[in-house]
Amino acid sequence: MAGITKQQEWQMLHNACMECTACPLHQTRTNVVFGVGERKSPIMIIGEGPGEQEDLQGEPFVGPAGQLLDDMLKLIGLDRSMLYIANIVKCRPPRNRDPLTEEQDACSHWLAEQIRIMDPDIILCLGRVAAMRMIKPDFKITKEHGKWFLRDNRRIMAIYHPSALLRDERKRPETFADLREFRRVLRISYPEMYGGGCWVE
Ligand code: URA
């Protein structure tokens, strides 16, 4: 948009999103969960949709899955201030069910605009729902987690959702391997900025 800074554009998007009534999820929400973090970062993390705590606090990944996400980020030398976190849908689906296709369709333009303005180089999808939306509709998380895809010139990887890792700890070793691969690429792409963490190569 001519004459408008990215900061202003982002703020306008945020304000408009707060008023959204495009799908029935607005009727049961406490807060719209727009996203959180550093929008100038080259890294965006995309989850599925707000849960109970996120709905109450208006911020993504602040419940138990969020605590695990913070631990996972720490392993690869990252924290929330170094990236941006958003979701496929901005309002909580009742009882934490998967967002319906119609709800995702109604909401997807908010995320598309966030991605356009932020222009991240690297996207990490958390779970099947985000991967199916961002990578390909027939994405198989059990087979394709940890693999890199190129979409609109951005590198995208999906890993198991932290909630899945809380339910089934047997998935954790595979996710550790995926996170190491994620960090490997960060280290190559942004050697000064990213790629620390507790693992020593
Ligand atoms: N799960 C998600 O996918 N997103 C959140 O913000 C919280 C839990």
XYZ file of C-alpha atoms and ligand atoms in Angstrom:
209
model
C 0.000 0.000 0.000
C 1.411 3.360 -1.099
C 2.490 5.727 1.662
C 1.807 3.284 4.487
C 4.560 1.672 6.514
C 4.568 -2.045 7.241
C 4.009 -1.217 10.880
C 0.844 0.745 10.017
C -0.324 -1.971 7.640
C 0.191 -4.583 10.347
C -1.694 -2.485 12.896
C -4.613 -1.989 10.508
C -4.710 -5.722 9.822
C -4.645 -6.434 13.552
C -7.467 -3.981 14.253
C -9.640 -5.384 11.455
C -9.002 -8.956 12.592
C -10.130 -8.083 16.121
C -13.562 -7.217 14.705
C -13.903 -10.320 12.512
C -17.295 -12.040 12.418
C -16.731 -14.024 9.214
C -17.437 -17.444 10.729
C -19.465 -18.801 13.654
C -16.362 -19.141 15.856
C -16.688 -15.440 16.698
C -19.852 -16.219 18.675
C -18.049 -18.372 21.230
C -14.671 -16.644 21.449
C -13.414 -14.629 24.403
C -10.536 -13.108 22.437
C -9.304 -13.092 18.871
C -5.798 -14.588 18.920
C -4.000 -12.641 16.208
C -0.421 -13.762 16.899
C 2.611 -12.801 18.941
C 6.296 -12.162 18.530
C 8.765 -10.368 16.313
C 7.202 -9.599 12.953
C 10.599 -8.570 11.542
C 11.949 -12.074 12.135
C 12.605 -14.357 9.147
C 10.909 -17.205 11.049
C 7.184 -17.785 11.472
C 5.617 -20.627 13.430
C 2.064 -21.614 12.525
C -0.216 -23.646 14.770
C -3.750 -24.806 14.311
C -5.998 -22.584 16.413
C -6.346 -21.218 19.941
C -7.149 -23.529 22.837
C -8.806 -22.595 26.108
C -5.927 -20.635 27.640
C -5.148 -18.901 24.363
C -8.796 -17.853 24.022
C -8.778 -16.476 27.567
C -5.449 -14.658 27.251
C -5.583 -13.623 23.577
C -2.132 -15.049 22.876
C -1.064 -18.204 20.993
C 0.520 -21.179 22.751
C 0.225 -20.102 26.369
C -1.254 -23.387 27.674
C 0.495 -26.744 28.227
C 1.321 -27.139 24.510
C 2.866 -23.680 24.631
C 5.112 -24.624 27.525
C 6.370 -27.588 25.545
C 6.812 -25.379 22.479
C 8.996 -23.031 24.546
C 11.124 -26.008 25.632
C 11.429 -27.179 22.034
C 12.512 -23.715 20.898
C 15.065 -23.544 23.684
C 16.626 -26.785 22.469
C 17.471 -25.074 19.182
C 18.540 -21.790 20.728
C 15.353 -19.866 20.004
C 12.763 -18.091 22.063
C 9.509 -16.336 21.282
C 11.141 -12.939 20.944
C 13.129 -14.224 17.947
C 10.181 -15.253 15.776
C 6.490 -14.780 15.147
C 3.773 -17.248 16.188
C 0.364 -17.365 14.514
C -2.420 -19.871 13.920
C -4.481 -21.060 10.969
C -7.681 -19.876 12.692
C -7.764 -16.896 15.050
C -10.700 -17.976 17.234
C -11.025 -21.049 19.421
C -12.946 -23.995 17.971
C -15.326 -25.335 20.649
C -13.876 -28.128 22.809
C -10.583 -27.759 20.889
C -11.870 -29.697 17.876
C -10.036 -29.286 14.563
C -11.087 -26.112 12.762
C -13.598 -26.945 10.000
C -12.613 -26.321 6.391
C -15.221 -23.525 6.180
C -13.721 -21.875 9.278
C -10.211 -22.160 7.844
C -11.422 -20.731 4.532
C -13.113 -17.801 6.262
C -9.989 -17.078 8.329
C -7.159 -17.808 5.899
C -6.897 -14.287 4.483
C -5.726 -12.954 7.876
C -2.779 -15.324 7.937
C -2.112 -14.749 4.230
C -1.868 -11.016 4.948
C 0.368 -11.612 7.976
C 2.675 -13.676 5.780
C 2.647 -11.086 2.980
C 3.548 -8.202 5.303
C 6.018 -10.126 7.444
C 7.517 -11.995 4.470
C 9.183 -14.793 6.476
C 11.891 -16.860 4.841
C 11.246 -19.936 6.981
C 7.928 -21.336 8.248
C 7.541 -24.100 10.817
C 4.080 -25.695 10.837
C 2.964 -27.351 14.041
C 0.817 -30.346 13.246
C -1.260 -31.778 10.459
C -3.877 -29.028 10.157
C -1.303 -26.280 9.571
C 0.731 -28.513 7.250
C -2.300 -29.408 5.132
C -3.138 -25.743 4.769
C 0.379 -24.401 4.225
C 2.142 -27.225 2.385
C -0.380 -29.453 0.596
C -3.902 -30.750 1.249
C -2.795 -34.400 1.323
C 0.139 -33.812 3.708
C 0.826 -36.900 5.836
C 2.368 -35.804 9.120
C 3.519 -39.330 10.034
C 5.536 -39.621 6.794
C 6.423 -36.057 5.896
C 7.296 -34.386 9.210
C 10.798 -32.942 9.192
C 10.978 -32.599 5.392
C 11.536 -29.259 3.705
C 9.103 -27.894 1.111
C 9.321 -24.722 -0.958
C 6.178 -22.578 -1.194
C 6.207 -19.038 -2.641
C 9.969 -19.059 -2.238
C 9.699 -19.825 1.485
C 11.126 -22.893 3.148
C 8.461 -24.743 5.097
C 8.736 -27.709 7.424
C 6.049 -29.370 9.549
C 6.652 -31.203 12.798
C 4.271 -32.938 15.189
C 2.079 -30.546 17.146
C 3.252 -30.114 20.773
C -0.188 -31.367 21.916
C 0.468 -34.609 20.034
C 3.838 -34.875 21.788
C 2.127 -34.386 25.147
C -0.336 -37.175 24.323
C 2.270 -39.567 22.887
C 5.842 -39.240 24.136
C 6.999 -41.897 21.652
C 6.854 -39.226 18.935
C 9.423 -37.075 20.714
C 12.655 -38.619 19.352
C 11.477 -38.035 15.764
C 10.648 -34.453 16.648
C 14.080 -33.938 18.190
C 15.580 -35.071 14.877
C 13.303 -32.665 12.984
C 14.301 -29.799 15.263
C 17.964 -30.537 14.698
C 17.362 -30.352 10.955
C 15.475 -27.085 11.433
C 18.381 -25.686 13.421
C 20.885 -26.917 10.801
C 19.180 -24.786 8.150
C 18.920 -21.784 10.490
C 22.630 -22.025 11.191
C 23.461 -22.000 7.497
C 21.028 -19.211 6.650
C 21.565 -16.949 9.667
C 24.929 -17.935 11.179
C 25.229 -14.913 13.460
C 21.646 -14.769 14.615
C 20.358 -18.290 15.087
C 21.352 -21.850 15.644
C 22.505 -22.143 19.248
C 20.815 -24.434 21.695
C 21.888 -27.256 23.929
C 22.953 -29.760 21.282
C 26.616 -29.782 20.444
C 27.468 -31.062 16.978
N -2.566 -25.107 19.768
C -2.456 -24.387 18.621
O -2.418 -24.940 17.532
N -2.365 -23.072 18.724
C -2.382 -22.438 19.881
O -2.278 -21.213 19.875
C -2.483 -23.205 21.055
C -2.579 -24.535 20.980
